[in-house]
């Protein structure tokens, strides 16, 4: 299993641009797919973005063009740069890793609250 620790959340004004970080206990080079999910109050957890070792990235339609996911394998850290935040982006953001073979890990989450 991989231990994942998110950071960078907090209270942000609408239009703000915070950056979330996800630090992994194992080398990211050994983790094919990493992603970000979020869960708003009263809603189910939803996928936000993902990145693979090949460099490909994918985004949910709701964040496409505003969020950017990246990974720094040398630092064993994945990032989520969030731009043009909206109140509906308020949620707990979770980091996820998938090493294949059912080896999926989650971080504890970091709260992002967007004030209007």
mmCIF file of N, CA and C in Angstrom, residues 37-109:
data_model
loop_
_atom_site.group_PDB
_atom_site.id
_atom_site.type_symbol
_atom_site.label_atom_id
_atom_site.label_comp_id
_atom_site.label_asym_id
_atom_site.label_seq_id
_atom_site.Cartn_x
_atom_site.Cartn_y
_atom_site.Cartn_z
ATOM 1 N N UNK A 37 -9.839 13.191 -6.520
ATOM 2 C CA UNK A 37 -11.287 13.082 -6.393
ATOM 3 C C UNK A 37 -11.738 14.165 -5.411
ATOM 4 N N UNK A 38 -13.032 14.415 -5.392
ATOM 5 C CA UNK A 38 -13.563 15.356 -4.405
ATOM 6 C C UNK A 38 -14.948 14.928 -3.969
ATOM 7 N N UNK A 39 -15.297 15.344 -2.763
ATOM 8 C CA UNK A 39 -16.620 15.037 -2.221
ATOM 9 C C UNK A 39 -17.182 16.273 -1.561
ATOM 10 N N UNK A 40 -18.254 16.777 -2.132
ATOM 11 C CA UNK A 40 -18.932 17.937 -1.577
ATOM 12 C C UNK A 40 -19.943 17.471 -0.525
ATOM 13 N N UNK A 41 -20.330 18.354 0.384
ATOM 14 C CA UNK A 41 -21.295 17.966 1.434
ATOM 15 C C UNK A 41 -22.580 17.421 0.836
ATOM 16 N N UNK A 42 -22.983 16.259 1.305
ATOM 17 C CA UNK A 42 -24.229 15.659 0.849
ATOM 18 C C UNK A 42 -24.166 15.016 -0.518
ATOM 19 N N UNK A 43 -22.975 14.946 -1.114
ATOM 20 C CA UNK A 43 -22.840 14.366 -2.450
ATOM 21 C C UNK A 43 -21.864 13.207 -2.426
ATOM 22 N N UNK A 44 -21.919 12.401 -3.485
ATOM 23 C CA UNK A 44 -20.988 11.293 -3.596
ATOM 24 C C UNK A 44 -19.621 11.794 -4.057
ATOM 25 N N UNK A 45 -18.606 10.998 -3.742
ATOM 26 C CA UNK A 45 -17.269 11.334 -4.193
ATOM 27 C C UNK A 45 -17.225 11.250 -5.721
ATOM 28 N N UNK A 46 -16.592 12.243 -6.349
ATOM 29 C CA UNK A 46 -16.498 12.266 -7.797
ATOM 30 C C UNK A 46 -15.047 12.428 -8.237
ATOM 31 N N UNK A 47 -14.770 11.843 -9.390
ATOM 32 C CA UNK A 47 -13.442 11.935 -9.977
ATOM 33 C C UNK A 47 -13.237 13.336 -10.540
ATOM 34 N N UNK A 48 -12.013 13.870 -10.353
ATOM 35 C CA UNK A 48 -11.689 15.214 -10.828
ATOM 36 C C UNK A 48 -10.661 15.178 -11.954
ATOM 37 N N UNK A 49 -9.552 14.478 -11.714
ATOM 38 C CA UNK A 49 -8.475 14.472 -12.699
ATOM 39 C C UNK A 49 -7.567 13.283 -12.446
ATOM 40 N N UNK A 50 -6.793 12.904 -13.476
ATOM 41 C CA UNK A 50 -5.869 11.787 -13.337
ATOM 42 C C UNK A 50 -4.647 12.028 -14.210
ATOM 43 N N UNK A 51 -3.549 11.407 -13.798
ATOM 44 C CA UNK A 51 -2.317 11.476 -14.564
ATOM 45 C C UNK A 51 -1.635 10.120 -14.529
ATOM 46 N N UNK A 52 -0.996 9.756 -15.638
ATOM 47 C CA UNK A 52 -0.303 8.476 -15.702
ATOM 48 C C UNK A 52 1.196 8.687 -15.884
ATOM 49 N N UNK A 53 1.945 7.600 -15.743
ATOM 50 C CA UNK A 53 3.394 7.682 -15.911
ATOM 51 C C UNK A 53 3.794 8.024 -17.343
ATOM 52 N N UNK A 54 2.912 7.767 -18.275
ATOM 53 C CA UNK A 54 3.214 8.099 -19.668
ATOM 54 C C UNK A 54 3.059 9.588 -19.947
ATOM 55 N N UNK A 55 2.530 10.315 -18.950
ATOM 56 C CA UNK A 55 2.364 11.751 -19.106
ATOM 57 C C UNK A 55 0.977 12.190 -19.522
ATOM 58 N N UNK A 56 0.094 11.248 -19.728
ATOM 59 C CA UNK A 56 -1.262 11.622 -20.120
ATOM 60 C C UNK A 56 -2.042 12.150 -18.922
ATOM 61 N N UNK A 57 -2.959 13.053 -19.203
ATOM 62 C CA UNK A 57 -3.825 13.610 -18.168
ATOM 63 C C UNK A 57 -5.263 13.625 -18.673
ATOM 64 N N UNK A 58 -6.183 13.522 -17.738
ATOM 65 C CA UNK A 58 -7.600 13.575 -18.068
ATOM 66 C C UNK A 58 -8.329 14.354 -16.984
ATOM 67 N N UNK A 59 -9.416 15.003 -17.401
ATOM 68 C CA UNK A 59 -10.140 15.855 -16.472
ATOM 69 C C UNK A 59 -11.646 15.658 -16.587
ATOM 70 N N UNK A 60 -12.316 15.840 -15.469
ATOM 71 C CA UNK A 60 -13.765 15.888 -15.501
ATOM 72 C C UNK A 60 -14.190 17.160 -16.247
ATOM 73 N N UNK A 61 -15.327 17.087 -16.905
ATOM 74 C CA UNK A 61 -15.795 18.238 -17.674
ATOM 75 C C UNK A 61 -15.946 19.481 -16.812
ATOM 76 N N UNK A 62 -16.313 19.290 -15.561
ATOM 77 C CA UNK A 62 -16.588 20.416 -14.673
ATOM 78 C C UNK A 62 -15.338 21.222 -14.327
ATOM 79 N N UNK A 63 -14.152 20.633 -14.526
ATOM 80 C CA UNK A 63 -12.913 21.336 -14.158
ATOM 81 C C UNK A 63 -11.990 21.541 -15.355
ATOM 82 N N UNK A 64 -12.337 20.967 -16.486
ATOM 83 C CA UNK A 64 -11.481 21.059 -17.665
ATOM 84 C C UNK A 64 -11.256 22.525 -18.042
ATOM 85 N N UNK A 65 -9.996 22.857 -18.255
ATOM 86 C CA UNK A 65 -9.645 24.237 -18.592
ATOM 87 C C UNK A 65 -9.355 25.108 -17.387
ATOM 88 N N UNK A 66 -9.713 24.626 -16.196
ATOM 89 C CA UNK A 66 -9.458 25.408 -14.968
ATOM 90 C C UNK A 66 -8.440 24.727 -14.051
ATOM 91 N N UNK A 67 -8.439 23.407 -14.024
ATOM 92 C CA UNK A 67 -7.537 22.654 -13.160
ATOM 93 C C UNK A 67 -6.448 21.993 -14.001
ATOM 94 N N UNK A 68 -5.262 21.858 -13.396
ATOM 95 C CA UNK A 68 -4.159 21.168 -14.053
ATOM 96 C C UNK A 68 -3.531 20.182 -13.071
ATOM 97 N N UNK A 69 -3.462 18.920 -13.480
ATOM 98 C CA UNK A 69 -2.839 17.891 -12.657
ATOM 99 C C UNK A 69 -1.436 17.620 -13.196
ATOM 100 N N UNK A 70 -0.506 17.440 -12.281
ATOM 101 C CA UNK A 70 0.867 17.139 -12.681
ATOM 102 C C UNK A 70 1.518 16.280 -11.612
ATOM 103 N N UNK A 71 2.634 15.681 -11.963
ATOM 104 C CA UNK A 71 3.353 14.865 -10.987
ATOM 105 C C UNK A 71 4.842 15.130 -11.126
ATOM 106 N N UNK A 72 5.539 15.151 -9.989
ATOM 107 C CA UNK A 72 6.983 15.293 -9.951
ATOM 108 C C UNK A 72 7.520 13.996 -9.364
ATOM 109 N N UNK A 73 7.944 13.099 -10.240
ATOM 110 C CA UNK A 73 8.398 11.787 -9.767
ATOM 111 C C UNK A 73 9.618 11.897 -8.866
ATOM 112 N N UNK A 74 10.447 12.897 -9.085
ATOM 113 C CA UNK A 74 11.648 13.059 -8.266
ATOM 114 C C UNK A 74 11.287 13.407 -6.818
ATOM 115 N N UNK A 75 10.150 14.072 -6.644
ATOM 116 C CA UNK A 75 9.708 14.464 -5.301
ATOM 117 C C UNK A 75 8.604 13.567 -4.765
ATOM 118 N N UNK A 76 8.243 12.563 -5.570
ATOM 119 C CA UNK A 76 7.151 11.659 -5.170
ATOM 120 C C UNK A 76 5.896 12.441 -4.806
ATOM 121 N N UNK A 77 5.595 13.449 -5.585
ATOM 122 C CA UNK A 77 4.483 14.341 -5.282
ATOM 123 C C UNK A 77 3.650 14.609 -6.527
ATOM 124 N N UNK A 78 2.341 14.602 -6.330
ATOM 125 C CA UNK A 78 1.410 14.988 -7.387
ATOM 126 C C UNK A 78 0.764 16.308 -6.982
ATOM 127 N N UNK A 79 0.415 17.104 -7.972
ATOM 128 C CA UNK A 79 -0.166 18.418 -7.702
ATOM 129 C C UNK A 79 -1.500 18.584 -8.424
ATOM 130 N N UNK A 80 -2.310 19.480 -7.893
ATOM 131 C CA UNK A 80 -3.515 19.900 -8.593
ATOM 132 C C UNK A 80 -3.568 21.426 -8.511
ATOM 133 N N UNK A 81 -3.286 22.068 -9.622
ATOM 134 C CA UNK A 81 -3.374 23.522 -9.679
ATOM 135 C C UNK A 81 -4.800 23.889 -10.065
ATOM 136 N N UNK A 82 -5.415 24.692 -9.241
ATOM 137 C CA UNK A 82 -6.821 25.025 -9.403
ATOM 138 C C UNK A 82 -6.926 26.513 -9.713
ATOM 139 N N UNK A 83 -7.560 26.852 -10.794
ATOM 140 C CA UNK A 83 -7.739 28.248 -11.191
ATOM 141 C C UNK A 83 -9.227 28.567 -11.314
ATOM 142 N N UNK A 84 -9.510 29.857 -11.228
ATOM 143 C CA UNK A 84 -10.890 30.340 -11.411
ATOM 144 C C UNK A 84 -11.874 29.550 -10.551
ATOM 145 N N UNK A 85 -11.539 29.410 -9.284
ATOM 146 C CA UNK A 85 -12.382 28.615 -8.409
ATOM 147 C C UNK A 85 -13.778 29.197 -8.277
ATOM 148 N N UNK A 86 -14.746 28.300 -8.144
ATOM 149 C CA UNK A 86 -16.139 28.668 -7.977
ATOM 150 C C UNK A 86 -16.642 28.093 -6.654
ATOM 151 N N UNK A 87 -17.684 28.669 -6.089
ATOM 152 C CA UNK A 87 -18.225 28.111 -4.840
ATOM 153 C C UNK A 87 -18.574 26.629 -4.974
ATOM 154 N N UNK A 88 -19.001 26.197 -6.148
ATOM 155 C CA UNK A 88 -19.358 24.778 -6.325
ATOM 156 C C UNK A 88 -18.147 23.863 -6.350
ATOM 157 N N UNK A 89 -16.938 24.419 -6.315
ATOM 158 C CA UNK A 89 -15.732 23.598 -6.187
ATOM 159 C C UNK A 89 -15.447 23.253 -4.722
ATOM 160 N N UNK A 90 -16.227 23.804 -3.811
ATOM 161 C CA UNK A 90 -16.059 23.505 -2.392
ATOM 162 C C UNK A 90 -16.255 22.019 -2.145
ATOM 163 N N UNK A 91 -15.265 21.384 -1.529
ATOM 164 C CA UNK A 91 -15.316 19.944 -1.294
ATOM 165 C C UNK A 91 -14.069 19.518 -0.520
ATOM 166 N N UNK A 92 -14.097 18.290 -0.064
ATOM 167 C CA UNK A 92 -12.876 17.657 0.432
ATOM 168 C C UNK A 92 -12.219 16.993 -0.773
ATOM 169 N N UNK A 93 -10.973 17.313 -1.012
ATOM 170 C CA UNK A 93 -10.237 16.780 -2.150
ATOM 171 C C UNK A 93 -9.336 15.635 -1.683
ATOM 172 N N UNK A 94 -9.443 14.508 -2.397
ATOM 173 C CA UNK A 94 -8.699 13.311 -2.042
ATOM 174 C C UNK A 94 -7.720 12.930 -3.150
ATOM 175 N N UNK A 95 -6.574 12.470 -2.719
ATOM 176 C CA UNK A 95 -5.556 11.948 -3.616
ATOM 177 C C UNK A 95 -5.738 10.428 -3.697
ATOM 178 N N UNK A 96 -5.502 9.881 -4.877
ATOM 179 C CA UNK A 96 -5.694 8.452 -5.108
ATOM 180 C C UNK A 96 -4.541 7.895 -5.930
ATOM 181 N N UNK A 97 -4.120 6.681 -5.593
ATOM 182 C CA UNK A 97 -3.115 6.010 -6.400
ATOM 183 C C UNK A 97 -3.602 4.613 -6.768
ATOM 184 N N UNK A 98 -3.255 4.181 -7.960
ATOM 185 C CA UNK A 98 -3.653 2.857 -8.428
ATOM 186 C C UNK A 98 -2.432 2.177 -9.043
ATOM 187 N N UNK A 99 -1.941 1.139 -8.338
ATOM 188 C CA UNK A 99 -0.760 0.428 -8.805
ATOM 189 C C UNK A 99 -1.118 -0.799 -9.620
ATOM 190 N N UNK A 100 -2.442 -0.999 -9.843
ATOM 191 C CA UNK A 100 -2.877 -2.177 -10.555
ATOM 192 C C UNK A 100 -3.019 -3.358 -9.601
ATOM 193 N N UNK A 101 -3.675 -4.385 -10.064
ATOM 194 C CA UNK A 101 -3.874 -5.558 -9.228
ATOM 195 C C UNK A 101 -4.699 -5.281 -7.986
ATOM 196 N N UNK A 102 -5.534 -4.280 -8.043
ATOM 197 C CA UNK A 102 -6.384 -3.947 -6.906
ATOM 198 C C UNK A 102 -5.700 -3.125 -5.836
ATOM 199 N N UNK A 103 -4.491 -2.698 -6.087
ATOM 200 C CA UNK A 103 -3.750 -1.911 -5.088
ATOM 201 C C UNK A 103 -4.103 -0.435 -5.249
ATOM 202 N N UNK A 104 -5.152 -0.040 -4.538
ATOM 203 C CA UNK A 104 -5.631 1.332 -4.583
ATOM 204 C C UNK A 104 -5.475 1.963 -3.207
ATOM 205 N N UNK A 105 -4.963 3.164 -3.167
ATOM 206 C CA UNK A 105 -4.784 3.862 -1.898
ATOM 207 C C UNK A 105 -5.407 5.251 -1.968
ATOM 208 N N UNK A 106 -5.816 5.737 -0.800
ATOM 209 C CA UNK A 106 -6.434 7.055 -0.671
ATOM 210 C C UNK A 106 -5.728 7.854 0.415
ATOM 211 N N UNK A 107 -5.678 9.154 0.204
ATOM 212 C CA UNK A 107 -5.221 10.032 1.251
ATOM 213 C C UNK A 107 -6.373 10.365 2.189
ATOM 214 N N UNK A 108 -6.085 11.170 3.210
ATOM 215 C CA UNK A 108 -7.105 11.502 4.204
ATOM 216 C C UNK A 108 -7.988 12.660 3.760
ATOM 217 N N UNK A 109 -7.572 13.361 2.724
ATOM 218 C CA UNK A 109 -8.363 14.458 2.184
ATOM 219 C C UNK A 109 -7.944 15.814 2.734
#
